[in-house]
Coordinates of C-alpha atoms and ligand atoms in Angstrom, one line a residue:
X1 CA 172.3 95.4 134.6
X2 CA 173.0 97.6 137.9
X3 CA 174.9 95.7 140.4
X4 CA 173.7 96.5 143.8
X5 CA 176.0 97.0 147.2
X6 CA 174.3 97.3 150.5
X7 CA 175.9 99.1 153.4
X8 CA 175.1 98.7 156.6
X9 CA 176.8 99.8 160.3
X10 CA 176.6 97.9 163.2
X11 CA 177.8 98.2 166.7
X12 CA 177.5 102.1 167.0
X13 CA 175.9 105.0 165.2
X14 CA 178.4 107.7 163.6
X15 CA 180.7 105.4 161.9
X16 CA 181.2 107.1 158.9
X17 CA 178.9 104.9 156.6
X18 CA 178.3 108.5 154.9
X19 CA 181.8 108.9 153.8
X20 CA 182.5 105.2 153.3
X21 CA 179.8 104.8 151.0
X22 CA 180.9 108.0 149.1
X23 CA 184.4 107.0 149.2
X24 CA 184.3 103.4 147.4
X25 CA 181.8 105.4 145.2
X26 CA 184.7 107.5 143.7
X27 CA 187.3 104.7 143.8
X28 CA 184.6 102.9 141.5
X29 CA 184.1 106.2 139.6
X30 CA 187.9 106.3 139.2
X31 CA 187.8 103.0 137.5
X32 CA 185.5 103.8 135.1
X33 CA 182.4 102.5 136.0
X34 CA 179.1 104.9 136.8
X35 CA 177.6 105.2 139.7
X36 CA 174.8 106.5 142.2
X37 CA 174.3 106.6 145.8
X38 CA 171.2 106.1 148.1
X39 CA 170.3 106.7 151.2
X40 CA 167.8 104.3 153.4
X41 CA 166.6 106.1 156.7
X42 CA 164.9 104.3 159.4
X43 CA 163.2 107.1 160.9
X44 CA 159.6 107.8 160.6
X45 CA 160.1 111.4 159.3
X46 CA 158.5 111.6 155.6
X47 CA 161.6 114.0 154.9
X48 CA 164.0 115.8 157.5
X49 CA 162.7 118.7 155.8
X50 CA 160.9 119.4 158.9
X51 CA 163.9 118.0 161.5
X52 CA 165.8 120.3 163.7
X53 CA 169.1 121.1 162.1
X54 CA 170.3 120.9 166.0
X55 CA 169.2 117.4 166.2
X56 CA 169.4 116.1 162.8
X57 CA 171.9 117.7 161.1
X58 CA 171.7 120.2 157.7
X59 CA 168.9 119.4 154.9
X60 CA 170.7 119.3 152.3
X61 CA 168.7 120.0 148.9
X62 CA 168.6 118.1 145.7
X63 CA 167.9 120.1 142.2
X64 CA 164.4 118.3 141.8
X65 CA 163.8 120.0 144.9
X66 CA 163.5 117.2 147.5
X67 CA 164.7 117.6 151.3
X68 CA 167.4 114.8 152.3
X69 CA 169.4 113.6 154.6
X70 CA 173.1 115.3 154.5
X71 CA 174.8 112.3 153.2
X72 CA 173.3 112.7 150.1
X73 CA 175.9 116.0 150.4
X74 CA 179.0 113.5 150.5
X75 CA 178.1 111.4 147.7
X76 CA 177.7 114.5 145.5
X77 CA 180.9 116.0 147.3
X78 CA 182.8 112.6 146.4
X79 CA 181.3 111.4 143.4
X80 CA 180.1 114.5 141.2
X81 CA 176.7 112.9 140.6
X82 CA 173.9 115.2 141.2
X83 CA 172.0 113.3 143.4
X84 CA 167.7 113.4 143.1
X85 CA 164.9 112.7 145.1
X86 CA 165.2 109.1 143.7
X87 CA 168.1 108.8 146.1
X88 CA 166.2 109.4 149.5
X89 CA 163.6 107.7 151.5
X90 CA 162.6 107.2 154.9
X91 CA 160.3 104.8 157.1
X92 CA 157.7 107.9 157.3
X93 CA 157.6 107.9 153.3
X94 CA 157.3 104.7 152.8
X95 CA 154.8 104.1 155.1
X96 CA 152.8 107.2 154.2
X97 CA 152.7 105.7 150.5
X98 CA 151.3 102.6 151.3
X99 CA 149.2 104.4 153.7
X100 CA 147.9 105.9 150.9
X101 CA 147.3 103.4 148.6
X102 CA 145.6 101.3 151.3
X103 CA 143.0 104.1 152.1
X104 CA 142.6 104.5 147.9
X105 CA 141.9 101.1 148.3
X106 CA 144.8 99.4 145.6
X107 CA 145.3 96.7 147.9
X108 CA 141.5 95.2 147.4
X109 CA 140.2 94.7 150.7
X110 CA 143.9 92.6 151.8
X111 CA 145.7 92.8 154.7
X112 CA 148.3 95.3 155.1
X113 CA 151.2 93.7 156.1
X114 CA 155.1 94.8 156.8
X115 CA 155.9 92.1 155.2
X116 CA 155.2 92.2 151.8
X117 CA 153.7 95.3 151.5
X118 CA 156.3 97.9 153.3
X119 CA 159.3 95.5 152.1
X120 CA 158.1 95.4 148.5
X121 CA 157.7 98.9 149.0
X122 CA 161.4 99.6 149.6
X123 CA 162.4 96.7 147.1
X124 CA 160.8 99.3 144.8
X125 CA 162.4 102.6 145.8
X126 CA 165.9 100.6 145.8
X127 CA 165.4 100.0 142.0
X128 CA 163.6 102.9 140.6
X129 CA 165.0 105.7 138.5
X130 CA 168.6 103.3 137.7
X131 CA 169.6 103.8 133.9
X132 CA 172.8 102.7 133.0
X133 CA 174.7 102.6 136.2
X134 CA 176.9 99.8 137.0
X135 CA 176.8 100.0 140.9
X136 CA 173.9 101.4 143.0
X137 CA 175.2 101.9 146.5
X138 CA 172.4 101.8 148.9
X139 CA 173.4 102.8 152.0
X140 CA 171.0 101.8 155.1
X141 CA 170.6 104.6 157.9
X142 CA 171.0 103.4 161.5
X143 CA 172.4 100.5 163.3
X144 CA 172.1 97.1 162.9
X145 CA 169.6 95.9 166.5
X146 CA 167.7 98.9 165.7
X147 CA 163.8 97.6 165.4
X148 CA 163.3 100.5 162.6
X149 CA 165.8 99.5 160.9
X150 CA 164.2 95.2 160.4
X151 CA 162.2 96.1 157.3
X152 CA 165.4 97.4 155.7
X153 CA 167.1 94.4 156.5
X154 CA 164.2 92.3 155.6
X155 CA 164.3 94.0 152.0
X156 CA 167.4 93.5 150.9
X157 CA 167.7 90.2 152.1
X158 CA 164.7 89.7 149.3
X159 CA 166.0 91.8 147.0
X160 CA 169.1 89.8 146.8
X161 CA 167.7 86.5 146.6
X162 CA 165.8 88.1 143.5
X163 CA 168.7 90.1 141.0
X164 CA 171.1 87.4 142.2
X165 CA 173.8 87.0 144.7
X166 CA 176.6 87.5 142.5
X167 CA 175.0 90.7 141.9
X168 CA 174.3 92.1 145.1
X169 CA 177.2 92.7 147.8
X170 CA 176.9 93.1 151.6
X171 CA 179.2 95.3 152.8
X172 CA 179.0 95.6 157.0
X173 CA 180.7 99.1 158.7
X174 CA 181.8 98.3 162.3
X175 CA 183.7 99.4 164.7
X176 CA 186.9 97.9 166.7
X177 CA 187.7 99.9 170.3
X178 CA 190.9 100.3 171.5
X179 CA 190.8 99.0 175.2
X180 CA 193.7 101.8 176.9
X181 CA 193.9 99.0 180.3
X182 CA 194.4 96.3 178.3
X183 CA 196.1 97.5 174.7
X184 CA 194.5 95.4 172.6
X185 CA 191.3 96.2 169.8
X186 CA 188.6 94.4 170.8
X187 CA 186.8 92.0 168.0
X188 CA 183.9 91.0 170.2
X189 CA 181.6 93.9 168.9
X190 CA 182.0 93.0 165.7
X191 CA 180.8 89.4 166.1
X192 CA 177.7 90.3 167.9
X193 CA 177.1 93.2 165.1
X194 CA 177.2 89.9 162.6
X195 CA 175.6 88.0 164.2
X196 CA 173.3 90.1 164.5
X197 CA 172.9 90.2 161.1
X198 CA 173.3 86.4 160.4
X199 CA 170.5 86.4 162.7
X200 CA 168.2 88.4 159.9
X201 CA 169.7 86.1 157.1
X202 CA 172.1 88.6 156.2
X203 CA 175.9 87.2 156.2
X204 CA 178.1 90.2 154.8
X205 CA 181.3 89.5 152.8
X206 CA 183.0 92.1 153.4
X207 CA 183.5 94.4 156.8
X208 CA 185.0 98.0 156.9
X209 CA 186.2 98.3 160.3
X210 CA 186.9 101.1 161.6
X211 CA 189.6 102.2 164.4
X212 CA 192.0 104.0 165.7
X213 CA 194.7 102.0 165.7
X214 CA 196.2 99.2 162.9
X215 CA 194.5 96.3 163.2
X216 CA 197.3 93.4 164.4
X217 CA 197.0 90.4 161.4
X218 CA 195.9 87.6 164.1
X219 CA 193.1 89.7 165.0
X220 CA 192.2 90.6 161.1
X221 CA 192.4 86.6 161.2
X222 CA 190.5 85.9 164.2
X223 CA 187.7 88.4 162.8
X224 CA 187.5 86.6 159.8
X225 CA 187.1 83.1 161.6
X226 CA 184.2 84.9 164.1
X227 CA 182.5 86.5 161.3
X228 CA 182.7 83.9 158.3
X229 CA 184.5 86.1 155.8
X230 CA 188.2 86.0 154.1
X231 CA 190.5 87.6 156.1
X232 CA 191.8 90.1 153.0
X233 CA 187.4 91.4 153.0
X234 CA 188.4 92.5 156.9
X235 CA 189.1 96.3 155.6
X236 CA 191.2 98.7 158.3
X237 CA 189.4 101.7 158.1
X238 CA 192.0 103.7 160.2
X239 CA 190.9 107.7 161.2
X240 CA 192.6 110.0 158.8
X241 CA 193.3 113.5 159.4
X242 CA 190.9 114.7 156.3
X243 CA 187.9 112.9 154.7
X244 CA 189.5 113.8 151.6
X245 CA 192.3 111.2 152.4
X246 CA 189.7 108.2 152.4
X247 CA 189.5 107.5 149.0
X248 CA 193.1 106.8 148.8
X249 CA 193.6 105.0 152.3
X250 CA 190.3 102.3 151.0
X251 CA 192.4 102.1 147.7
X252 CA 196.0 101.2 149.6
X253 CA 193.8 98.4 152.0
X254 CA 192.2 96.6 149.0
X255 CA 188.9 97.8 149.7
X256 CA 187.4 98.0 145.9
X257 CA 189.9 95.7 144.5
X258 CA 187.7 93.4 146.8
X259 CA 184.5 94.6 145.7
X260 CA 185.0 94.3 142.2
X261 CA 186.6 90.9 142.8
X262 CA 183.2 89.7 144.2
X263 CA 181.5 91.2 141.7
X264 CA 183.9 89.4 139.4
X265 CA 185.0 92.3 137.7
X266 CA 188.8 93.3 136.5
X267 CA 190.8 94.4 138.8
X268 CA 194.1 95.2 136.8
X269 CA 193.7 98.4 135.7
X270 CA 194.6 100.7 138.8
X271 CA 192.4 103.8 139.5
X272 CA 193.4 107.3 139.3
X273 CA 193.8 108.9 142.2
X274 CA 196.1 111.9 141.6
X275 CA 193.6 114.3 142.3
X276 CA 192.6 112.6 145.7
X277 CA 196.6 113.0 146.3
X278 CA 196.6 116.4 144.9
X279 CA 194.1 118.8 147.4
X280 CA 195.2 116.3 150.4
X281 CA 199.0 117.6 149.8
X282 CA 197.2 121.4 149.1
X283 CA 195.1 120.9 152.4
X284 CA 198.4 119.4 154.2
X285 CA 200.9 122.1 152.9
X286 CA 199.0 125.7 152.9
X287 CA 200.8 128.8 151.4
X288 CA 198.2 130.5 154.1
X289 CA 195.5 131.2 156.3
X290 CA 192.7 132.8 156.4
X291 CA 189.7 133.4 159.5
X292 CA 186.7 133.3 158.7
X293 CA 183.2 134.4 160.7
X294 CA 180.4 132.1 160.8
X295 CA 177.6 134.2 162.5
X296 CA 174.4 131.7 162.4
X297 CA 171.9 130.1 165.3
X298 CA 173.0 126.7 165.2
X299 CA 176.6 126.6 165.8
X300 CA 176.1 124.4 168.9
X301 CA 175.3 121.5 166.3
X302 CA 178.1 121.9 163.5
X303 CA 176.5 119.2 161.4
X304 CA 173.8 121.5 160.9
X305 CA 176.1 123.2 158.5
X306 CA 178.2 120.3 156.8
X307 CA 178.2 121.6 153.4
X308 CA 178.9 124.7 154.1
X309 CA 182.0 124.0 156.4
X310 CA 183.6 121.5 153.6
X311 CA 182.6 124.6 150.7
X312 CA 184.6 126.9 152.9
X313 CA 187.4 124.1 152.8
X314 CA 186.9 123.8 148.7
X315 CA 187.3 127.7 148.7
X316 CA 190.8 127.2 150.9
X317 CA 192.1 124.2 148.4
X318 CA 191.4 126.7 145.3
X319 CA 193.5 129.2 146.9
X320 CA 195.7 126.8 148.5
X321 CA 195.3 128.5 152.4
X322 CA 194.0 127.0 155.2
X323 CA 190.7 128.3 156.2
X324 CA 189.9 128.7 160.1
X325 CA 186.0 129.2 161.5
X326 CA 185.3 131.0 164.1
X327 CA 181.5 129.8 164.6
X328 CA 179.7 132.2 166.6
X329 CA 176.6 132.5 167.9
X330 CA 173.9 135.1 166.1
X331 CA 172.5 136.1 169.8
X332 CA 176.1 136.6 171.1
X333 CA 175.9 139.9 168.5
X334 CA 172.7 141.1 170.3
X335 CA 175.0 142.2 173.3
X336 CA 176.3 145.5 173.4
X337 CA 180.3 145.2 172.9
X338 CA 179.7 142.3 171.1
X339 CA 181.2 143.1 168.0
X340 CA 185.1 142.5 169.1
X341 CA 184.3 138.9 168.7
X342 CA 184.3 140.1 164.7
X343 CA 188.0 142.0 164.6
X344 CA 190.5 140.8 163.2
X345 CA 188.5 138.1 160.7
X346 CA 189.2 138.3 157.2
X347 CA 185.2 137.3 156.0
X348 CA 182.4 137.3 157.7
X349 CA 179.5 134.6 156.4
X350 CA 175.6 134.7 157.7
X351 CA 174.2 131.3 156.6
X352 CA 170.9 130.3 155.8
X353 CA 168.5 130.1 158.9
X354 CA 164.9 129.9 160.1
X355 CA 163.1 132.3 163.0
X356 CA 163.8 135.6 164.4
X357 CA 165.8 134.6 167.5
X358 CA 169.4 135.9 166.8
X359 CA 168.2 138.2 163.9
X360 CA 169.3 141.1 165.2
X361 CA 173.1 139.7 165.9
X362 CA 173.0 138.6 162.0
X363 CA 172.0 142.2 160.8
X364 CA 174.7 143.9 163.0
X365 CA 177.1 141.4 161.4
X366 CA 176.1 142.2 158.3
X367 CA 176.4 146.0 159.0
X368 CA 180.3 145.3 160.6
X369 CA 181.2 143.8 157.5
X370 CA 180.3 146.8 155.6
X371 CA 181.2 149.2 157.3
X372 CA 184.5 147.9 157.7
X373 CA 185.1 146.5 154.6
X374 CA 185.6 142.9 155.6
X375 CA 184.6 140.3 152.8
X376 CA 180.5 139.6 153.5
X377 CA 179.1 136.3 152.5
X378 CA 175.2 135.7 153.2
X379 CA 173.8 132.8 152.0
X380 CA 170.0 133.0 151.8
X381 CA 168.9 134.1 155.3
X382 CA 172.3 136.2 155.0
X383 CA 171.2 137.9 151.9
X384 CA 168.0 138.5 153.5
X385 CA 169.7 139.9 156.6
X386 CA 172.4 142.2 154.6
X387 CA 169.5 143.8 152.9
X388 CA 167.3 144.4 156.2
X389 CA 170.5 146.1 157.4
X390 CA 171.1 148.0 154.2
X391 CA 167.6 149.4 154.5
X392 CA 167.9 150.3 157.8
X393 CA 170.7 152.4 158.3
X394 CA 171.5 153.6 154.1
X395 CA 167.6 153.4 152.6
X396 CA 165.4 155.4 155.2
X397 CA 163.5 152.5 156.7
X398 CA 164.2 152.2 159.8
X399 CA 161.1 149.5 160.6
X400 CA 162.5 147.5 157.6
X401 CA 162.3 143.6 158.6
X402 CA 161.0 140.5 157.1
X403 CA 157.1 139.4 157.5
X404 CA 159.0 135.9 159.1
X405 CA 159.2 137.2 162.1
X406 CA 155.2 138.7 162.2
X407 CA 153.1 141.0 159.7
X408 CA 154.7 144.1 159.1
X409 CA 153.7 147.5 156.7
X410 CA 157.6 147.0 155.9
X411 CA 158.4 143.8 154.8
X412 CA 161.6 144.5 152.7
X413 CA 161.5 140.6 152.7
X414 CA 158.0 139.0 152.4
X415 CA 156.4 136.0 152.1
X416 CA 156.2 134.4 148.3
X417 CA 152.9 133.1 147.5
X418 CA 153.4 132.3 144.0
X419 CA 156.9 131.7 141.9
X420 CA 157.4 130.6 138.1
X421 CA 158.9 126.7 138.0
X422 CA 159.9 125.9 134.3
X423 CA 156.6 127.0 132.8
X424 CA 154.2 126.2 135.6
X425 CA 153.1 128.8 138.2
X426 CA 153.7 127.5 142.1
X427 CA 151.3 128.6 144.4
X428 CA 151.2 128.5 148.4
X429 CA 149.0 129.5 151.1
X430 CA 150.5 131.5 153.9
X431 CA 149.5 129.2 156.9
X432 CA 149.4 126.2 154.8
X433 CA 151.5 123.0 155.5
X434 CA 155.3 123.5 156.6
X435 CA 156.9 120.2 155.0
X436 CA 158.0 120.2 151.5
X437 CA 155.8 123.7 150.6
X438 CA 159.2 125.9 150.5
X439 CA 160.7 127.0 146.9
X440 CA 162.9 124.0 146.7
X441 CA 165.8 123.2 144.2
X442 CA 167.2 124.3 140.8
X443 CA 166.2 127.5 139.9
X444 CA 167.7 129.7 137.0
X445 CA 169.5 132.7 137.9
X446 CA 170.5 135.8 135.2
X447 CA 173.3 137.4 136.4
X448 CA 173.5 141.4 135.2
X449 CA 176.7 142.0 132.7
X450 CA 178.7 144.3 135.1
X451 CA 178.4 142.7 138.1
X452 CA 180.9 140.9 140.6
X453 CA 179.3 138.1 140.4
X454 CA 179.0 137.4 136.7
X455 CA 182.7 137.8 136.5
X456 CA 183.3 135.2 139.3
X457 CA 181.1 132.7 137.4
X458 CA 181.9 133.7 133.7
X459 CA 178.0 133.0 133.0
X460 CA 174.9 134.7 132.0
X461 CA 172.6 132.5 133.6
X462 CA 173.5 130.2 136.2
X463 CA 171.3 126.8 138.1
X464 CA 171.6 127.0 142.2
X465 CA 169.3 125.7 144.4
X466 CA 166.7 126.9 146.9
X467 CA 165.2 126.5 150.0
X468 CA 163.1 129.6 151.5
X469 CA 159.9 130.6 151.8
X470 CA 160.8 134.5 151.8
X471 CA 162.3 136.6 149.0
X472 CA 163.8 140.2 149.2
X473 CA 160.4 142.5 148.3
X474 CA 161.5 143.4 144.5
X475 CA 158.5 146.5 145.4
X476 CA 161.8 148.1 147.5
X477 CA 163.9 148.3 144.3
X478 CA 164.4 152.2 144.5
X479 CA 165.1 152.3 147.8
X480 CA 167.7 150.0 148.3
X481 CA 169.4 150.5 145.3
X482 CA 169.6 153.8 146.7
X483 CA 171.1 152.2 149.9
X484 CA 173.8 151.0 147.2
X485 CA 172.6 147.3 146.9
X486 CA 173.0 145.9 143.2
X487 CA 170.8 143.8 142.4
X488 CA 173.4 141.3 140.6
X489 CA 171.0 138.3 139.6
X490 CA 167.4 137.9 139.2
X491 CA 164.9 135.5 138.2
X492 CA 164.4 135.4 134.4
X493 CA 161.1 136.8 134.8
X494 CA 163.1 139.8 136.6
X495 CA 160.5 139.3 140.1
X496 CA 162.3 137.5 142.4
X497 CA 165.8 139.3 143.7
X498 CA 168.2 136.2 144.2
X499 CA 172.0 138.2 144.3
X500 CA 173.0 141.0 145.5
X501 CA 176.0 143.4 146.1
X502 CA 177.7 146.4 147.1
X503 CA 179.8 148.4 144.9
X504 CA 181.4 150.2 147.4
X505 CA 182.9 147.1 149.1
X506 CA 185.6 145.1 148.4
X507 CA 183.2 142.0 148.4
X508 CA 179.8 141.9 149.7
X509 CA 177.9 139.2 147.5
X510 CA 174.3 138.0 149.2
X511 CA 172.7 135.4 147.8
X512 CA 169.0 133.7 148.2
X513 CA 170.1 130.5 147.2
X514 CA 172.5 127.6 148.8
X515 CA 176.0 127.5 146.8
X516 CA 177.0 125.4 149.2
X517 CA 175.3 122.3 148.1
X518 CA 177.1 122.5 144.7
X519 CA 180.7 122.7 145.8
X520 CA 183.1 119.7 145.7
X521 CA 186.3 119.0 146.8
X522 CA 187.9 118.7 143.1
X523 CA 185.8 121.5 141.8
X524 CA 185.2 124.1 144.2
X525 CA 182.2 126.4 144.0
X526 CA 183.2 130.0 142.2
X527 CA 181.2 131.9 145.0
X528 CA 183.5 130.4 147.9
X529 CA 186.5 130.5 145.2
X530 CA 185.6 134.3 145.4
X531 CA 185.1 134.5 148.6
X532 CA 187.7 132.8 150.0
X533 CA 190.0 134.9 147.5
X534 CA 188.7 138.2 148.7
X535 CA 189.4 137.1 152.2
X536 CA 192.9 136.4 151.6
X537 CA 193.3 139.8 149.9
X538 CA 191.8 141.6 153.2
X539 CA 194.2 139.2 154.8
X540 CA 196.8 140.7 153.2
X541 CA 195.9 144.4 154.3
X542 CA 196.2 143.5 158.0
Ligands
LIG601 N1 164.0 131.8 156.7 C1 164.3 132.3 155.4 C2 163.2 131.9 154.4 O1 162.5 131.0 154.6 C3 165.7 131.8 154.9 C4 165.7 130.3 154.7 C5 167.2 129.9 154.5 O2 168.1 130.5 154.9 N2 167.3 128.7 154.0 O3 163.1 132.5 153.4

């Protein structure tokens, strides 16, 4: 039977529940045992599909295609385990489904209630979809005080009282601040962050406290007397220099030796952790460095672009450099002497994106990269982008654009109405609804013989996943293969474009889908491998 753990943060938001949770995920992986990773978020969004990536943070994309939160990113980063739509709920969903039901009329005329009805309804999401894993981590989004965040609370209170105690753990992330007047860490937040969760019939048994100092053994003592929980379950989650270090640091403080002690699992066999050790000494001891450009719209909210960053970083430990961003902003490009900002830079990367505004800045990046030889990377709106520019100025269509930004008698990239999805035909309607209608998740991928890009994967046929509602207008073949794009990889039915290249360019890969979700830390992505590879070479020139 699954074993359940239930994390939860209390005293203030950004803790790092994300990259605990992933964390004692892989120590648990490196013991042997299977696992998966949830995510619980209070917010009344059906999906963050449709959130700002300013104010929420990247989507980050599943294979079955569903929108998640970008912790979901972590645990596949940390753990391997590809995560699925099983994985991800929110308030909005779950109160949209029994929304639903209640208008179908399942419920028979009863009152709908938050309790049971909304709680059962999580209690069922929690245990869906589990096979043969030995520990479901469920981590709950928010802070603990948070009225969204009760029916949460409420539910996994239940749900523990049902499978068991001994087979349900309460794991509590706090934090403990350093008072500079006074030198001490202060325990008092923590107490009230228990208490607070005593107070919903919750009593945690072990706490992951964060802080940036070592935590003094009286206080670890006194936290444990406050809070009602063995002094070796008070965890020192101290700030490392790289999230890849977290594993290991949880492993030296005990933290799954305690877990599976509760659990009442063996605990003499030690995990292995070399390859945790291994890319933390690469990432600590470079043979190099290389700059990278990252010309995209939402640079003021770096989160927007988590996967991407921490790919970049994969890319670096392959090649053993350090990779520097320089994150600029798209509309900074749409200035006239802009393009200084790009010399010197050994890549330049357009990410993926929504809207016109900054367009033009992307295009003209695009086009420095080329004409200059300087490695290229666009991922989805960057492909899109490079190919705009490539019909511009090398395939004699100088209106070229995309019908995103308004209708257009030269939409080089267009809308797609209808895709192939295994064997069933998608269909949309331009003006339809704007959550969850985009071409979303795994998609197969042929890559032609010759190319750069089937050499940098050693496939014929490769999975990536989507998220876009446009597609470069296969229609424009002729012409911009006579602006020297290659089209590299293609749907299997050969109609939708989804790589493309330049042969006469060091390395100038665009691609429609997001590589980025796929990469980990202990098995970087091939793309940014390449990538990163071709920008040490160009390194090398200057
Ligand atoms: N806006 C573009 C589209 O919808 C690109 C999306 C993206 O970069 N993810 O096709």
């Amino acid at each position: 039977m699954t074993r359940f753990i239930f994390i939860t943060g209390g005293v203030v938001s950004s803790l790092g529940k994300g990259i605990a949770s992933s964390a004692l995920g892989a120590l648990l992986q490196a013991r042997g045992y299977k696992v998966r990773l949830r995510k619980l978020d209070p917010y009344l969004n059906v999906d963050p599909g449709t959130m700002s990536p300013t104010q929420h943070g990247e989507v980050y994309v599943t294979d079955d295609g569903a929108e998640t939160d970008l912790d979901l990113g972590h645990y596949e980063r940390f753990t391997g385990v590809a995560s699925r739509q099983s994985d991800s709920v929110s308030s909005g969903r779950i109160y949209s489904d029994v929304i639903a039901k209640e208008r179908r009329g399942d419920y028979l005329g009863g009152t709908v209630q938050v309790i049971p009805h909304v709680t059962d309804a999580i209690k069922e999401f929690i245990r869906a979809d589990l096979h043969d894993e030995d520990f479901c981590l469920c981590e709950i989004g928010g802070t603990v005080g948070d009225i969204e965040s009760l029916p949460f609370l409420e539910a996994i209170r239940q749900l523990r009282n049902e499978q068991g105690h001994e087979n349900c753990l309460f794991i509590h992330v706090t934090l403990l601040p350093y008072i500079k007047s006074a030198g001490e860490l202060k325990t008092k937040p923590t107490q009230h962050s228990v208490k607070e969760l005593l107070s919903v019939g919750i009593q945690p048994e072990i706490l992951l406290c964060r802080s940036e100092r070592p935590i003094p053994e009286g206080e670890r003592k006194k936290i444990g007397l406050f809070c009602n929980i063995k002094p070796e379950c008070v965890i020192e989650a101290l700030d490392v220099d790289t999230i890849y270090n977290v594993p290991v640091k949880y492993h030296e403080q005990g933290f799954d030796e305690q877990v599976l002690r509760y659990f009442g699992c063996p605990t003499d066999k030690k995990p292995n952790l070399t390859p945790w050790k291994n890319i933390v000494q690469r990432m600590r001891e470079p043979e190099g460095e290389v700059t990278i450009a990252i010309v995209g719209k939402y640079t003021s909210m770096l989160d927007s672009y988590k996967s991407l960053s921490e790919a970049l970083v994969h890319g670096g430990i392959a090649n053993n450099v350090r990779v520097n961003v320089n994150w600029l902003d798209s509309q900074v490009f749409e200035g006239a002497d802009a393009m200084h900002h790009l010399e010197g830079v050994n890549g330049i990367l357009v990410p993926g994106g929504f809207g016109e505004r900054g367009t033009e800045g992307k295009i003209r990046a695009a086009q420095f990269a080329r004409e200059k030889n300087i490695p290229y990377f666009g991922i989805c709106f960057g492909m899109q982008m490079a190919v705009i520019e490539a019909a511009r100025n090398l395939g004699g269509l100088p209106r070229a654009t995309s019908s995103e930004f308004g209708d257009s008698d030269c939409a080089v990239v267009g809308l797609m109405t209808e895709w192939v999805k295994g064997n069933q035909l998608e269909t949309r309607k331009s003006g339809g609804d704007m959550g969850g209608t985009m071409r979303l998740g795994a998609y197969a991928c042929d890559l032609a013989k010759d190319s750069k890009v089937h050499a940098i994967y050693s496939a014929d046929r490769i999975m990536e996943r989507h998220r876009h509602r446009y597609e470069v207008n296969i229609n424009y073949r002729a012409q911009l293969e006579k602006a020297g794009v290659v089209f590299a990889g293609m749907s299997p039915d050969g109609q939708l474009p989804e790589i493309i290249e330049r042969k006469d360019h060091p390395w100038f890969v665009g691609v429609q889908f997001h590589p980025e979700l796929k990469s980990k830390p202990l098995d970087p992505h091939p793309l940014f491998r390449g990538f990163i590879e071709a920008a040490v070479a160009q390194a090398r020139l200057v």
